[in-house]
mmCIF file with all atom_site columns, C-alpha atoms in Angstrom:
data_model
loop_
_atom_site.group_PDB
_atom_site.id
_atom_site.type_symbol
_atom_site.label_atom_id
_atom_site.label_alt_id
_atom_site.label_comp_id
_atom_site.label_asym_id
_atom_site.label_entity_id
_atom_site.label_seq_id
_atom_site.pdbx_PDB_ins_code
_atom_site.Cartn_x
_atom_site.Cartn_y
_atom_site.Cartn_z
_atom_site.occupancy
_atom_site.B_iso_or_equiv
_atom_site.pdbx_formal_charge
_atom_site.auth_seq_id
_atom_site.auth_comp_id
_atom_site.auth_asym_id
_atom_site.auth_atom_id
_atom_site.pdbx_PDB_model_num
ATOM 1   C CA . GLU A 1 1   ? 4.045   -26.166 -8.574  1.00 83.00 ? 8   GLU A CA 1
ATOM 2   C CA . ALA A 1 2   ? 4.556   -22.407 -8.415  1.00 84.00 ? 9   ALA A CA 1
ATOM 3   C CA . GLN A 1 3   ? 1.694   -20.863 -6.526  1.00 94.00 ? 10  GLN A CA 1
ATOM 4   C CA . VAL A 1 4   ? 0.384   -18.138 -4.293  1.00 97.00 ? 11  VAL A CA 1
ATOM 5   C CA . THR A 1 5   ? -2.057  -19.304 -1.660  1.00 97.00 ? 12  THR A CA 1
ATOM 6   C CA . GLN A 1 6   ? -4.505  -17.196 0.280   1.00 97.00 ? 13  GLN A CA 1
ATOM 7   C CA . ASN A 1 7   ? -6.616  -18.144 3.252   1.00 97.00 ? 14  ASN A CA 1
ATOM 8   C CA . PRO A 1 8   ? -9.426  -17.982 3.888   1.00 97.00 ? 15  PRO A CA 1
ATOM 9   C CA . ARG A 1 9   ? -11.084 -17.848 0.479   1.00 97.00 ? 16  ARG A CA 1
ATOM 10  C CA . TYR A 1 10  ? -14.320 -16.565 1.942   1.00 97.00 ? 17  TYR A CA 1
ATOM 11  C CA . LEU A 1 11  ? -14.944 -14.798 5.216   1.00 97.00 ? 18  LEU A CA 1
ATOM 12  C CA . ILE A 1 12  ? -17.960 -13.154 6.767   1.00 97.00 ? 19  ILE A CA 1
ATOM 13  C CA . THR A 1 13  ? -17.225 -11.242 9.927   1.00 96.00 ? 20  THR A CA 1
ATOM 14  C CA . VAL A 1 14  ? -18.550 -8.427  12.062  1.00 96.00 ? 21  VAL A CA 1
ATOM 15  C CA . THR A 1 15  ? -17.368 -4.884  12.545  1.00 97.00 ? 22  THR A CA 1
ATOM 16  C CA . GLY A 1 16  ? -14.425 -4.557  14.883  1.00 96.00 ? 23  GLY A CA 1
ATOM 17  C CA . LYS A 1 17  ? -13.385 -8.200  15.046  1.00 96.00 ? 24  LYS A CA 1
ATOM 18  C CA . LYS A 1 18  ? -9.713  -8.425  14.137  1.00 97.00 ? 25  LYS A CA 1
ATOM 19  C CA . LEU A 1 19  ? -8.853  -10.729 11.281  1.00 97.00 ? 26  LEU A CA 1
ATOM 20  C CA . THR A 1 20  ? -5.865  -11.834 9.263   1.00 98.00 ? 27  THR A CA 1
ATOM 21  C CA . VAL A 1 21  ? -5.806  -12.984 5.663   1.00 98.00 ? 28  VAL A CA 1
ATOM 22  C CA . THR A 1 22  ? -2.737  -15.056 4.982   1.00 98.00 ? 29  THR A CA 1
ATOM 23  C CA . CYS A 1 23  ? -0.720  -15.067 1.784   1.00 98.00 ? 30  CYS A CA 1
ATOM 24  C CA . SER A 1 24  ? 2.101   -17.432 1.021   1.00 98.00 ? 31  SER A CA 1
ATOM 25  C CA . GLN A 1 25  ? 4.245   -18.041 -2.052  1.00 97.00 ? 32  GLN A CA 1
ATOM 26  C CA . ASN A 1 26  ? 6.634   -20.880 -2.809  1.00 95.00 ? 33  ASN A CA 1
ATOM 27  C CA . MET A 1 27  ? 8.777   -19.216 -5.469  1.00 94.00 ? 34  MET A CA 1
ATOM 28  C CA . ASN A 1 28  ? 11.241  -17.290 -3.279  1.00 93.00 ? 35  ASN A CA 1
ATOM 29  C CA . HIS A 1 29  ? 9.873   -14.050 -4.699  1.00 94.00 ? 36  HIS A CA 1
ATOM 30  C CA . GLU A 1 30  ? 11.042  -10.745 -3.322  1.00 93.00 ? 37  GLU A CA 1
ATOM 31  C CA . TYR A 1 31  ? 8.044   -8.590  -4.284  1.00 93.00 ? 38  TYR A CA 1
ATOM 32  C CA . MET A 1 32  ? 4.648   -9.226  -2.720  1.00 95.00 ? 39  MET A CA 1
ATOM 33  C CA . SER A 1 33  ? 1.568   -7.059  -2.660  1.00 96.00 ? 40  SER A CA 1
ATOM 34  C CA . TRP A 1 34  ? -2.067  -6.877  -1.669  1.00 98.00 ? 41  TRP A CA 1
ATOM 35  C CA . TYR A 1 35  ? -4.924  -5.482  -3.771  1.00 97.00 ? 42  TYR A CA 1
ATOM 36  C CA . ARG A 1 36  ? -8.586  -4.961  -3.263  1.00 97.00 ? 43  ARG A CA 1
ATOM 37  C CA . GLN A 1 37  ? -11.161 -5.035  -6.012  1.00 97.00 ? 44  GLN A CA 1
ATOM 38  C CA . ASP A 1 38  ? -14.444 -3.197  -5.780  1.00 96.00 ? 45  ASP A CA 1
ATOM 39  C CA . PRO A 1 39  ? -17.181 -2.681  -8.376  1.00 91.00 ? 46  PRO A CA 1
ATOM 40  C CA . GLY A 1 40  ? -16.741 0.619   -10.138 1.00 87.00 ? 47  GLY A CA 1
ATOM 41  C CA . LEU A 1 41  ? -13.370 1.251   -8.500  1.00 90.00 ? 48  LEU A CA 1
ATOM 42  C CA . GLY A 1 42  ? -11.380 -1.538  -10.094 1.00 91.00 ? 49  GLY A CA 1
ATOM 43  C CA . LEU A 1 43  ? -8.187  -2.816  -8.527  1.00 95.00 ? 50  LEU A CA 1
ATOM 44  C CA . ARG A 1 44  ? -6.286  -0.802  -5.959  1.00 96.00 ? 51  ARG A CA 1
ATOM 45  C CA . GLN A 1 45  ? -3.041  -1.612  -4.237  1.00 95.00 ? 52  GLN A CA 1
ATOM 46  C CA . ILE A 1 46  ? -3.145  -1.709  -0.439  1.00 97.00 ? 53  ILE A CA 1
ATOM 47  C CA . TYR A 1 47  ? 0.435   -2.511  0.586   1.00 97.00 ? 54  TYR A CA 1
ATOM 48  C CA . TYR A 1 48  ? 3.499   -3.941  -1.046  1.00 95.00 ? 55  TYR A CA 1
ATOM 49  C CA . SER A 1 49  ? 6.815   -5.340  0.067   1.00 95.00 ? 56  SER A CA 1
ATOM 50  C CA . MET A 1 50  ? 10.115  -5.463  -1.746  1.00 92.00 ? 57  MET A CA 1
ATOM 51  C CA . ASN A 1 51  ? 11.742  -7.845  0.727   1.00 92.00 ? 58  ASN A CA 1
ATOM 52  C CA . VAL A 1 52  ? 11.724  -9.122  4.283   1.00 94.00 ? 59  VAL A CA 1
ATOM 53  C CA . GLU A 1 53  ? 10.999  -6.339  6.780   1.00 94.00 ? 60  GLU A CA 1
ATOM 54  C CA . VAL A 1 54  ? 10.416  -3.846  3.939   1.00 94.00 ? 61  VAL A CA 1
ATOM 55  C CA . THR A 1 55  ? 6.824   -2.757  3.425   1.00 96.00 ? 62  THR A CA 1
ATOM 56  C CA . ASP A 1 56  ? 5.269   0.307   1.798   1.00 95.00 ? 63  ASP A CA 1
ATOM 57  C CA . LYS A 1 57  ? 1.837   1.806   1.449   1.00 95.00 ? 64  LYS A CA 1
ATOM 58  C CA . GLY A 1 58  ? -0.070  1.513   -1.772  1.00 94.00 ? 65  GLY A CA 1
ATOM 59  C CA . ASP A 1 59  ? -3.030  3.605   -2.803  1.00 92.00 ? 66  ASP A CA 1
ATOM 60  C CA . VAL A 1 60  ? -5.460  2.570   -0.062  1.00 96.00 ? 67  VAL A CA 1
ATOM 61  C CA . PRO A 1 61  ? -3.579  1.493   3.096   1.00 97.00 ? 68  PRO A CA 1
ATOM 62  C CA . GLU A 1 62  ? -5.963  2.983   5.666   1.00 97.00 ? 69  GLU A CA 1
ATOM 63  C CA . GLY A 1 63  ? -7.396  0.358   7.992   1.00 97.00 ? 70  GLY A CA 1
ATOM 64  C CA . TYR A 1 64  ? -4.874  -2.307  7.024   1.00 98.00 ? 71  TYR A CA 1
ATOM 65  C CA . LYS A 1 65  ? -1.568  -3.571  8.332   1.00 98.00 ? 72  LYS A CA 1
ATOM 66  C CA . VAL A 1 66  ? 0.922   -5.992  6.844   1.00 98.00 ? 73  VAL A CA 1
ATOM 67  C CA . SER A 1 67  ? 4.091   -7.704  7.920   1.00 96.00 ? 74  SER A CA 1
ATOM 68  C CA . ARG A 1 68  ? 6.925   -9.446  6.090   1.00 97.00 ? 75  ARG A CA 1
ATOM 69  C CA . LYS A 1 69  ? 8.853   -11.431 8.643   1.00 97.00 ? 76  LYS A CA 1
ATOM 70  C CA . GLU A 1 70  ? 9.709   -14.185 6.190   1.00 96.00 ? 77  GLU A CA 1
ATOM 71  C CA . LYS A 1 71  ? 10.109  -13.991 2.450   1.00 96.00 ? 78  LYS A CA 1
ATOM 72  C CA . ARG A 1 72  ? 7.310   -16.439 1.698   1.00 97.00 ? 79  ARG A CA 1
ATOM 73  C CA . ASN A 1 73  ? 4.535   -14.901 3.824   1.00 97.00 ? 80  ASN A CA 1
ATOM 74  C CA . PHE A 1 74  ? 2.790   -11.560 3.597   1.00 98.00 ? 81  PHE A CA 1
ATOM 75  C CA . PRO A 1 75  ? -0.318  -11.496 5.827   1.00 98.00 ? 82  PRO A CA 1
ATOM 76  C CA . LEU A 1 76  ? -2.912  -8.752  5.608   1.00 98.00 ? 83  LEU A CA 1
ATOM 77  C CA . ILE A 1 77  ? -4.261  -7.669  8.972   1.00 98.00 ? 84  ILE A CA 1
ATOM 78  C CA . LEU A 1 78  ? -7.483  -5.809  9.610   1.00 97.00 ? 85  LEU A CA 1
ATOM 79  C CA . GLU A 1 79  ? -7.293  -4.685  13.234  1.00 95.00 ? 86  GLU A CA 1
ATOM 80  C CA . SER A 1 80  ? -10.835 -3.351  13.369  1.00 97.00 ? 87  SER A CA 1
ATOM 81  C CA . PRO A 1 81  ? -12.708 -4.197  10.180  1.00 97.00 ? 88  PRO A CA 1
ATOM 82  C CA . SER A 1 82  ? -15.491 -1.951  8.973   1.00 97.00 ? 89  SER A CA 1
ATOM 83  C CA . PRO A 1 83  ? -18.189 -2.517  6.349   1.00 97.00 ? 90  PRO A CA 1
ATOM 84  C CA . ASN A 1 84  ? -16.309 -0.384  3.807   1.00 96.00 ? 91  ASN A CA 1
ATOM 85  C CA . GLN A 1 85  ? -13.611 -3.053  3.823   1.00 98.00 ? 92  GLN A CA 1
ATOM 86  C CA . THR A 1 86  ? -16.025 -5.523  2.308   1.00 98.00 ? 93  THR A CA 1
ATOM 87  C CA . SER A 1 87  ? -14.223 -6.425  -0.879  1.00 98.00 ? 94  SER A CA 1
ATOM 88  C CA . LEU A 1 88  ? -12.406 -9.030  -2.945  1.00 97.00 ? 95  LEU A CA 1
ATOM 89  C CA . TYR A 1 89  ? -8.757  -9.213  -1.966  1.00 98.00 ? 96  TYR A CA 1
ATOM 90  C CA . PHE A 1 90  ? -5.864  -10.516 -4.029  1.00 98.00 ? 97  PHE A CA 1
ATOM 91  C CA . CYS A 1 91  ? -2.320  -11.235 -3.004  1.00 97.00 ? 98  CYS A CA 1
ATOM 92  C CA . ALA A 1 92  ? 0.431   -11.353 -5.615  1.00 95.00 ? 99  ALA A CA 1
ATOM 93  C CA . SER A 1 93  ? 4.126   -12.014 -5.858  1.00 95.00 ? 100 SER A CA 1
ATOM 94  C CA . SER A 1 94  ? 6.936   -11.613 -8.367  1.00 92.00 ? 101 SER A CA 1
ATOM 95  C CA . LEU A 1 95  ? 10.701  -11.881 -8.469  1.00 88.00 ? 102 LEU A CA 1
ATOM 96  C CA . GLY A 1 96  ? 11.104  -8.128  -8.237  1.00 79.00 ? 103 GLY A CA 1
ATOM 97  C CA . THR A 1 97  ? 13.962  -7.952  -10.712 1.00 70.00 ? 104 THR A CA 1
ATOM 98  C CA . GLY A 1 98  ? 12.314  -5.345  -12.895 1.00 69.00 ? 105 GLY A CA 1
ATOM 99  C CA . GLY A 1 99  ? 12.870  -7.305  -16.071 1.00 71.00 ? 106 GLY A CA 1
ATOM 100 C CA . ASN A 1 100 ? 10.248  -7.835  -18.736 1.00 68.00 ? 107 ASN A CA 1
ATOM 101 C CA . THR A 1 101 ? 10.168  -11.526 -17.892 1.00 72.00 ? 108 THR A CA 1
ATOM 102 C CA . ASP A 1 102 ? 9.312   -10.870 -14.252 1.00 82.00 ? 109 ASP A CA 1
ATOM 103 C CA . THR A 1 103 ? 5.947   -12.624 -14.151 1.00 88.00 ? 110 THR A CA 1
ATOM 104 C CA . GLN A 1 104 ? 3.481   -11.743 -11.448 1.00 90.00 ? 111 GLN A CA 1
ATOM 105 C CA . TYR A 1 105 ? 1.537   -14.554 -9.799  1.00 93.00 ? 112 TYR A CA 1
ATOM 106 C CA . PHE A 1 106 ? -1.786  -14.006 -8.096  1.00 95.00 ? 113 PHE A CA 1
ATOM 107 C CA . GLY A 1 107 ? -3.538  -15.821 -5.333  1.00 96.00 ? 114 GLY A CA 1
ATOM 108 C CA . PRO A 1 108 ? -7.106  -17.029 -5.911  1.00 96.00 ? 115 PRO A CA 1
ATOM 109 C CA . GLY A 1 109 ? -8.670  -14.149 -4.011  1.00 97.00 ? 116 GLY A CA 1
ATOM 110 C CA . THR A 1 110 ? -10.397 -13.750 -0.653  1.00 98.00 ? 117 THR A CA 1
ATOM 111 C CA . ARG A 1 111 ? -13.947 -12.504 -0.577  1.00 97.00 ? 118 ARG A CA 1
ATOM 112 C CA . LEU A 1 112 ? -14.466 -10.624 2.662   1.00 98.00 ? 119 LEU A CA 1
ATOM 113 C CA . THR A 1 113 ? -17.788 -9.398  3.980   1.00 98.00 ? 120 THR A CA 1
ATOM 114 C CA . VAL A 1 114 ? -17.872 -7.175  7.061   1.00 97.00 ? 121 VAL A CA 1
ATOM 115 C CA . LEU A 1 115 ? -21.308 -6.824  8.627   1.00 96.00 ? 122 LEU A CA 1
ATOM 116 C CA . ALA B 2 1   ? 0.382   12.638  -11.191 1.00 77.00 ? 23  ALA B CA 1
ATOM 117 C CA . GLN B 2 2   ? 0.370   8.946   -11.948 1.00 90.00 ? 24  GLN B CA 1
ATOM 118 C CA . LYS B 2 3   ? -2.679  7.756   -13.778 1.00 94.00 ? 25  LYS B CA 1
ATOM 119 C CA . VAL B 2 4   ? -3.869  4.966   -16.057 1.00 97.00 ? 26  VAL B CA 1
ATOM 120 C CA . THR B 2 5   ? -6.851  5.504   -18.322 1.00 97.00 ? 27  THR B CA 1
ATOM 121 C CA . GLN B 2 6   ? -8.748  2.764   -20.078 1.00 97.00 ? 28  GLN B CA 1
ATOM 122 C CA . ALA B 2 7   ? -11.354 4.768   -21.914 1.00 96.00 ? 29  ALA B CA 1
ATOM 123 C CA . GLN B 2 8   ? -13.251 1.750   -23.223 1.00 97.00 ? 30  GLN B CA 1
ATOM 124 C CA . THR B 2 9   ? -15.460 0.526   -20.423 1.00 96.00 ? 31  THR B CA 1
ATOM 125 C CA . GLU B 2 10  ? -17.019 -2.281  -22.408 1.00 97.00 ? 32  GLU B CA 1
ATOM 126 C CA . ILE B 2 11  ? -16.466 -3.698  -25.897 1.00 97.00 ? 33  ILE B CA 1
ATOM 127 C CA . SER B 2 12  ? -18.360 -6.360  -27.811 1.00 97.00 ? 34  SER B CA 1
ATOM 128 C CA . VAL B 2 13  ? -17.048 -7.987  -30.941 1.00 97.00 ? 35  VAL B CA 1
ATOM 129 C CA . VAL B 2 14  ? -17.986 -11.038 -32.938 1.00 97.00 ? 36  VAL B CA 1
ATOM 130 C CA . GLU B 2 15  ? -15.715 -14.036 -32.718 1.00 97.00 ? 37  GLU B CA 1
ATOM 131 C CA . LYS B 2 16  ? -12.755 -13.988 -35.126 1.00 97.00 ? 38  LYS B CA 1
ATOM 132 C CA . GLU B 2 17  ? -12.687 -10.201 -35.277 1.00 97.00 ? 39  GLU B CA 1
ATOM 133 C CA . ASP B 2 18  ? -9.604  -8.348  -34.150 1.00 97.00 ? 40  ASP B CA 1
ATOM 134 C CA . VAL B 2 19  ? -9.987  -6.030  -31.174 1.00 98.00 ? 41  VAL B CA 1
ATOM 135 C CA . THR B 2 20  ? -7.721  -3.437  -29.610 1.00 98.00 ? 42  THR B CA 1
ATOM 136 C CA . LEU B 2 21  ? -7.926  -2.370  -25.994 1.00 98.00 ? 43  LEU B CA 1
ATOM 137 C CA . ASP B 2 22  ? -6.551  1.074   -25.310 1.00 98.00 ? 44  ASP B CA 1
ATOM 138 C CA . CYS B 2 23  ? -4.403  2.120   -22.375 1.00 98.00 ? 45  CYS B CA 1
ATOM 139 C CA . VAL B 2 24  ? -3.047  5.619   -21.816 1.00 98.00 ? 46  VAL B CA 1
ATOM 140 C CA . TYR B 2 25  ? -0.839  6.402   -18.860 1.00 97.00 ? 47  TYR B CA 1
ATOM 141 C CA . GLU B 2 26  ? 0.596   9.433   -17.116 1.00 96.00 ? 48  GLU B CA 1
ATOM 142 C CA . THR B 2 27  ? 3.789   9.479   -15.107 1.00 95.00 ? 49  THR B CA 1
ATOM 143 C CA . ARG B 2 28  ? 6.587   11.861  -14.226 1.00 92.00 ? 50  ARG B CA 1
ATOM 144 C CA . ASP B 2 29  ? 9.120   9.042   -13.923 1.00 91.00 ? 51  ASP B CA 1
ATOM 145 C CA . THR B 2 30  ? 11.454  8.107   -16.737 1.00 91.00 ? 52  THR B CA 1
ATOM 146 C CA . THR B 2 31  ? 11.735  4.552   -15.430 1.00 91.00 ? 53  THR B CA 1
ATOM 147 C CA . TYR B 2 32  ? 8.462   2.717   -15.107 1.00 93.00 ? 54  TYR B CA 1
ATOM 148 C CA . TYR B 2 33  ? 6.742   -0.522  -15.999 1.00 93.00 ? 55  TYR B CA 1
ATOM 149 C CA . LEU B 2 34  ? 3.489   -1.238  -17.759 1.00 95.00 ? 56  LEU B CA 1
ATOM 150 C CA . PHE B 2 35  ? 1.334   -4.302  -17.323 1.00 95.00 ? 57  PHE B CA 1
ATOM 151 C CA . TRP B 2 36  ? -1.727  -6.010  -18.710 1.00 97.00 ? 58  TRP B CA 1
ATOM 152 C CA . TYR B 2 37  ? -3.846  -8.467  -16.747 1.00 96.00 ? 59  TYR B CA 1
ATOM 153 C CA . LYS B 2 38  ? -6.834  -10.606 -17.630 1.00 97.00 ? 60  LYS B CA 1
ATOM 154 C CA . GLN B 2 39  ? -9.713  -11.417 -15.303 1.00 97.00 ? 61  GLN B CA 1
ATOM 155 C CA . PRO B 2 40  ? -12.006 -14.056 -16.832 1.00 97.00 ? 62  PRO B CA 1
ATOM 156 C CA . PRO B 2 41  ? -15.559 -14.586 -15.569 1.00 95.00 ? 63  PRO B CA 1
ATOM 157 C CA . SER B 2 42  ? -14.243 -17.136 -13.071 1.00 94.00 ? 64  SER B CA 1
ATOM 158 C CA . GLY B 2 43  ? -12.629 -14.243 -11.216 1.00 94.00 ? 65  GLY B CA 1
ATOM 159 C CA . GLU B 2 44  ? -8.934  -15.070 -11.022 1.00 94.00 ? 66  GLU B CA 1
ATOM 160 C CA . LEU B 2 45  ? -6.331  -12.570 -12.103 1.00 95.00 ? 67  LEU B CA 1
ATOM 161 C CA . VAL B 2 46  ? -3.896  -13.575 -14.810 1.00 95.00 ? 68  VAL B CA 1
ATOM 162 C CA . PHE B 2 47  ? -0.716  -11.683 -15.599 1.00 94.00 ? 69  PHE B CA 1
ATOM 163 C CA . LEU B 2 48  ? -0.253  -11.169 -19.361 1.00 95.00 ? 70  LEU B CA 1
ATOM 164 C CA . ILE B 2 49  ? 2.742   -8.909  -19.874 1.00 93.00 ? 71  ILE B CA 1
ATOM 165 C CA . ARG B 2 50  ? 5.196   -6.553  -18.228 1.00 92.00 ? 72  ARG B CA 1
ATOM 166 C CA . ARG B 2 51  ? 7.043   -3.928  -20.255 1.00 92.00 ? 73  ARG B CA 1
ATOM 167 C CA . ASN B 2 52  ? 9.976   -1.789  -19.136 1.00 90.00 ? 74  ASN B CA 1
ATOM 168 C CA . SER B 2 53  ? 9.822   1.880   -20.145 1.00 91.00 ? 75  SER B CA 1
ATOM 169 C CA . PHE B 2 54  ? 13.170  1.598   -21.909 1.00 89.00 ? 76  PHE B CA 1
ATOM 170 C CA . ASP B 2 55  ? 11.943  -1.145  -24.180 1.00 86.00 ? 77  ASP B CA 1
ATOM 171 C CA . GLU B 2 56  ? 9.563   0.147   -26.811 1.00 85.00 ? 78  GLU B CA 1
ATOM 172 C CA . GLN B 2 57  ? 9.616   -3.000  -28.884 1.00 85.00 ? 79  GLN B CA 1
ATOM 173 C CA . ASN B 2 58  ? 6.227   -4.375  -29.650 1.00 88.00 ? 80  ASN B CA 1
ATOM 174 C CA . GLU B 2 59  ? 5.480   -7.782  -28.203 1.00 89.00 ? 81  GLU B CA 1
ATOM 175 C CA . ILE B 2 60  ? 3.606   -10.637 -29.803 1.00 90.00 ? 82  ILE B CA 1
ATOM 176 C CA . SER B 2 61  ? 2.475   -13.765 -28.038 1.00 91.00 ? 83  SER B CA 1
ATOM 177 C CA . GLY B 2 62  ? 0.270   -15.967 -30.148 1.00 94.00 ? 84  GLY B CA 1
ATOM 178 C CA . ARG B 2 63  ? -2.906  -14.037 -30.905 1.00 96.00 ? 85  ARG B CA 1
ATOM 179 C CA . TYR B 2 64  ? -1.984  -11.306 -28.428 1.00 97.00 ? 86  TYR B CA 1
ATOM 180 C CA . SER B 2 65  ? 0.141   -8.300  -29.264 1.00 96.00 ? 87  SER B CA 1
ATOM 181 C CA . TRP B 2 66  ? 1.069   -5.123  -27.462 1.00 96.00 ? 88  TRP B CA 1
ATOM 182 C CA . ASN B 2 67  ? 2.007   -1.764  -28.900 1.00 96.00 ? 89  ASN B CA 1
ATOM 183 C CA . PHE B 2 68  ? 4.009   0.494   -26.593 1.00 95.00 ? 90  PHE B CA 1
ATOM 184 C CA . GLN B 2 69  ? 4.417   4.088   -27.751 1.00 94.00 ? 91  GLN B CA 1
ATOM 185 C CA . LYS B 2 70  ? 6.100   6.506   -25.373 1.00 93.00 ? 92  LYS B CA 1
ATOM 186 C CA . SER B 2 71  ? 5.347   9.433   -27.698 1.00 93.00 ? 93  SER B CA 1
ATOM 187 C CA . THR B 2 72  ? 1.639   9.027   -27.005 1.00 95.00 ? 94  THR B CA 1
ATOM 188 C CA . SER B 2 73  ? 1.994   7.422   -23.544 1.00 96.00 ? 95  SER B CA 1
ATOM 189 C CA . SER B 2 74  ? 0.038   4.438   -24.718 1.00 97.00 ? 96  SER B CA 1
ATOM 190 C CA . PHE B 2 75  ? 0.332   0.705   -24.253 1.00 97.00 ? 97  PHE B CA 1
ATOM 191 C CA . ASN B 2 76  ? -2.407  -0.836  -26.346 1.00 97.00 ? 98  ASN B CA 1
ATOM 192 C CA . PHE B 2 77  ? -3.352  -4.489  -26.442 1.00 98.00 ? 99  PHE B CA 1
ATOM 193 C CA . THR B 2 78  ? -4.644  -6.246  -29.554 1.00 98.00 ? 100 THR B CA 1
ATOM 194 C CA . ILE B 2 79  ? -6.274  -9.629  -29.757 1.00 98.00 ? 101 ILE B CA 1
ATOM 195 C CA . THR B 2 80  ? -6.224  -11.063 -33.264 1.00 97.00 ? 102 THR B CA 1
ATOM 196 C CA . ALA B 2 81  ? -8.908  -13.490 -34.394 1.00 97.00 ? 103 ALA B CA 1
ATOM 197 C CA . SER B 2 82  ? -10.719 -13.235 -31.087 1.00 97.00 ? 104 SER B CA 1
ATOM 198 C CA . GLN B 2 83  ? -12.266 -16.272 -29.450 1.00 97.00 ? 105 GLN B CA 1
ATOM 199 C CA . VAL B 2 84  ? -15.055 -16.660 -26.918 1.00 96.00 ? 106 VAL B CA 1
ATOM 200 C CA . VAL B 2 85  ? -12.463 -17.626 -24.302 1.00 96.00 ? 107 VAL B CA 1
ATOM 201 C CA . ASP B 2 86  ? -11.001 -14.136 -24.603 1.00 97.00 ? 108 ASP B CA 1
ATOM 202 C CA . SER B 2 87  ? -14.114 -12.736 -22.939 1.00 98.00 ? 109 SER B CA 1
ATOM 203 C CA . ALA B 2 88  ? -12.881 -11.141 -19.739 1.00 98.00 ? 110 ALA B CA 1
ATOM 204 C CA . VAL B 2 89  ? -12.087 -7.891  -18.025 1.00 97.00 ? 111 VAL B CA 1
ATOM 205 C CA . TYR B 2 90  ? -8.660  -6.610  -18.992 1.00 98.00 ? 112 TYR B CA 1
ATOM 206 C CA . PHE B 2 91  ? -6.675  -4.267  -16.780 1.00 97.00 ? 113 PHE B CA 1
ATOM 207 C CA . CYS B 2 92  ? -3.749  -2.085  -17.709 1.00 97.00 ? 114 CYS B CA 1
ATOM 208 C CA . ALA B 2 93  ? -1.421  -0.971  -14.904 1.00 96.00 ? 115 ALA B CA 1
ATOM 209 C CA . LEU B 2 94  ? 1.596   1.244   -14.257 1.00 95.00 ? 116 LEU B CA 1
ATOM 210 C CA . MET B 2 95  ? 4.428   0.758   -11.778 1.00 92.00 ? 117 MET B CA 1
ATOM 211 C CA . ASN B 2 96  ? 6.700   3.688   -11.062 1.00 88.00 ? 118 ASN B CA 1
ATOM 212 C CA . ARG B 2 97  ? 10.162  3.797   -9.528  1.00 83.00 ? 119 ARG B CA 1
ATOM 213 C CA . ASP B 2 98  ? 8.637   3.567   -6.065  1.00 83.00 ? 120 ASP B CA 1
ATOM 214 C CA . ASP B 2 99  ? 7.303   0.082   -6.967  1.00 86.00 ? 121 ASP B CA 1
ATOM 215 C CA . LYS B 2 100 ? 3.720   1.160   -6.362  1.00 89.00 ? 122 LYS B CA 1
ATOM 216 C CA . ILE B 2 101 ? 1.199   -0.143  -8.908  1.00 92.00 ? 123 ILE B CA 1
ATOM 217 C CA . ILE B 2 102 ? -1.748  1.854   -10.235 1.00 94.00 ? 124 ILE B CA 1
ATOM 218 C CA . PHE B 2 103 ? -4.469  0.212   -12.297 1.00 95.00 ? 125 PHE B CA 1
ATOM 219 C CA . GLY B 2 104 ? -6.832  1.419   -14.939 1.00 96.00 ? 126 GLY B CA 1
ATOM 220 C CA . LYS B 2 105 ? -10.520 0.793   -14.348 1.00 95.00 ? 127 LYS B CA 1
ATOM 221 C CA . GLY B 2 106 ? -10.536 -2.099  -16.781 1.00 96.00 ? 128 GLY B CA 1
ATOM 222 C CA . THR B 2 107 ? -12.222 -2.907  -20.087 1.00 97.00 ? 129 THR B CA 1
ATOM 223 C CA . ARG B 2 108 ? -14.864 -5.590  -20.171 1.00 97.00 ? 130 ARG B CA 1
ATOM 224 C CA . LEU B 2 109 ? -14.557 -7.516  -23.415 1.00 98.00 ? 131 LEU B CA 1
ATOM 225 C CA . HIS B 2 110 ? -17.386 -9.645  -24.767 1.00 97.00 ? 132 HIS B CA 1
ATOM 226 C CA . ILE B 2 111 ? -16.628 -11.988 -27.625 1.00 97.00 ? 133 ILE B CA 1
ATOM 227 C CA . LEU B 2 112 ? -19.892 -13.031 -29.245 1.00 96.00 ? 134 LEU B CA 1
ATOM 228 C CA . PRO B 2 113 ? -20.105 -16.430 -30.927 1.00 93.00 ? 135 PRO B CA 1
#
């Protein structure tokens, strides 16, 4: 079954404690990205990756890191989380071909609370 | 500047009515992609459509249809004969040549039984 998995689904942590949210896809997709969703601000892209070892900043990259060492995984790293990073996070992937049939698949979301 | 505007913050219609969600975009690129996504009350994000800037053909998928007009920089989404299950937040988005995606703020759609 084609899917994007994220872990953990829920996380409550404290300021400054490094954490990683994992994202994995089983469709051999080239394009992967991370988004955060906040009330009143909608969805905003954090980072994206067009292929292994290729990552680029989205709209709101500050305070986040990513890596793409393998095609299937695209972890989101918060080196020193702060309360303003409390949010709902989504990972997504797509083929990256640019065609109209290039469907984007989303993970189920990770709700992060930073105290 | 790249921008996506969904002017309708919230819409309520009675079941079986048709409803159109507006999306206006701004971009300097000649090659770009437009998207619509659905986020039902359960919270997941569902991809609905992707449209290449060179393809202005309208798209129909069941009760859903999309009208792409470059002349007005709009990519509107119509639901025909709406159903309660269509109640959700709908997001329009733009991807430019740099592969970065920008979203509109979303339109919350209520379908009343």
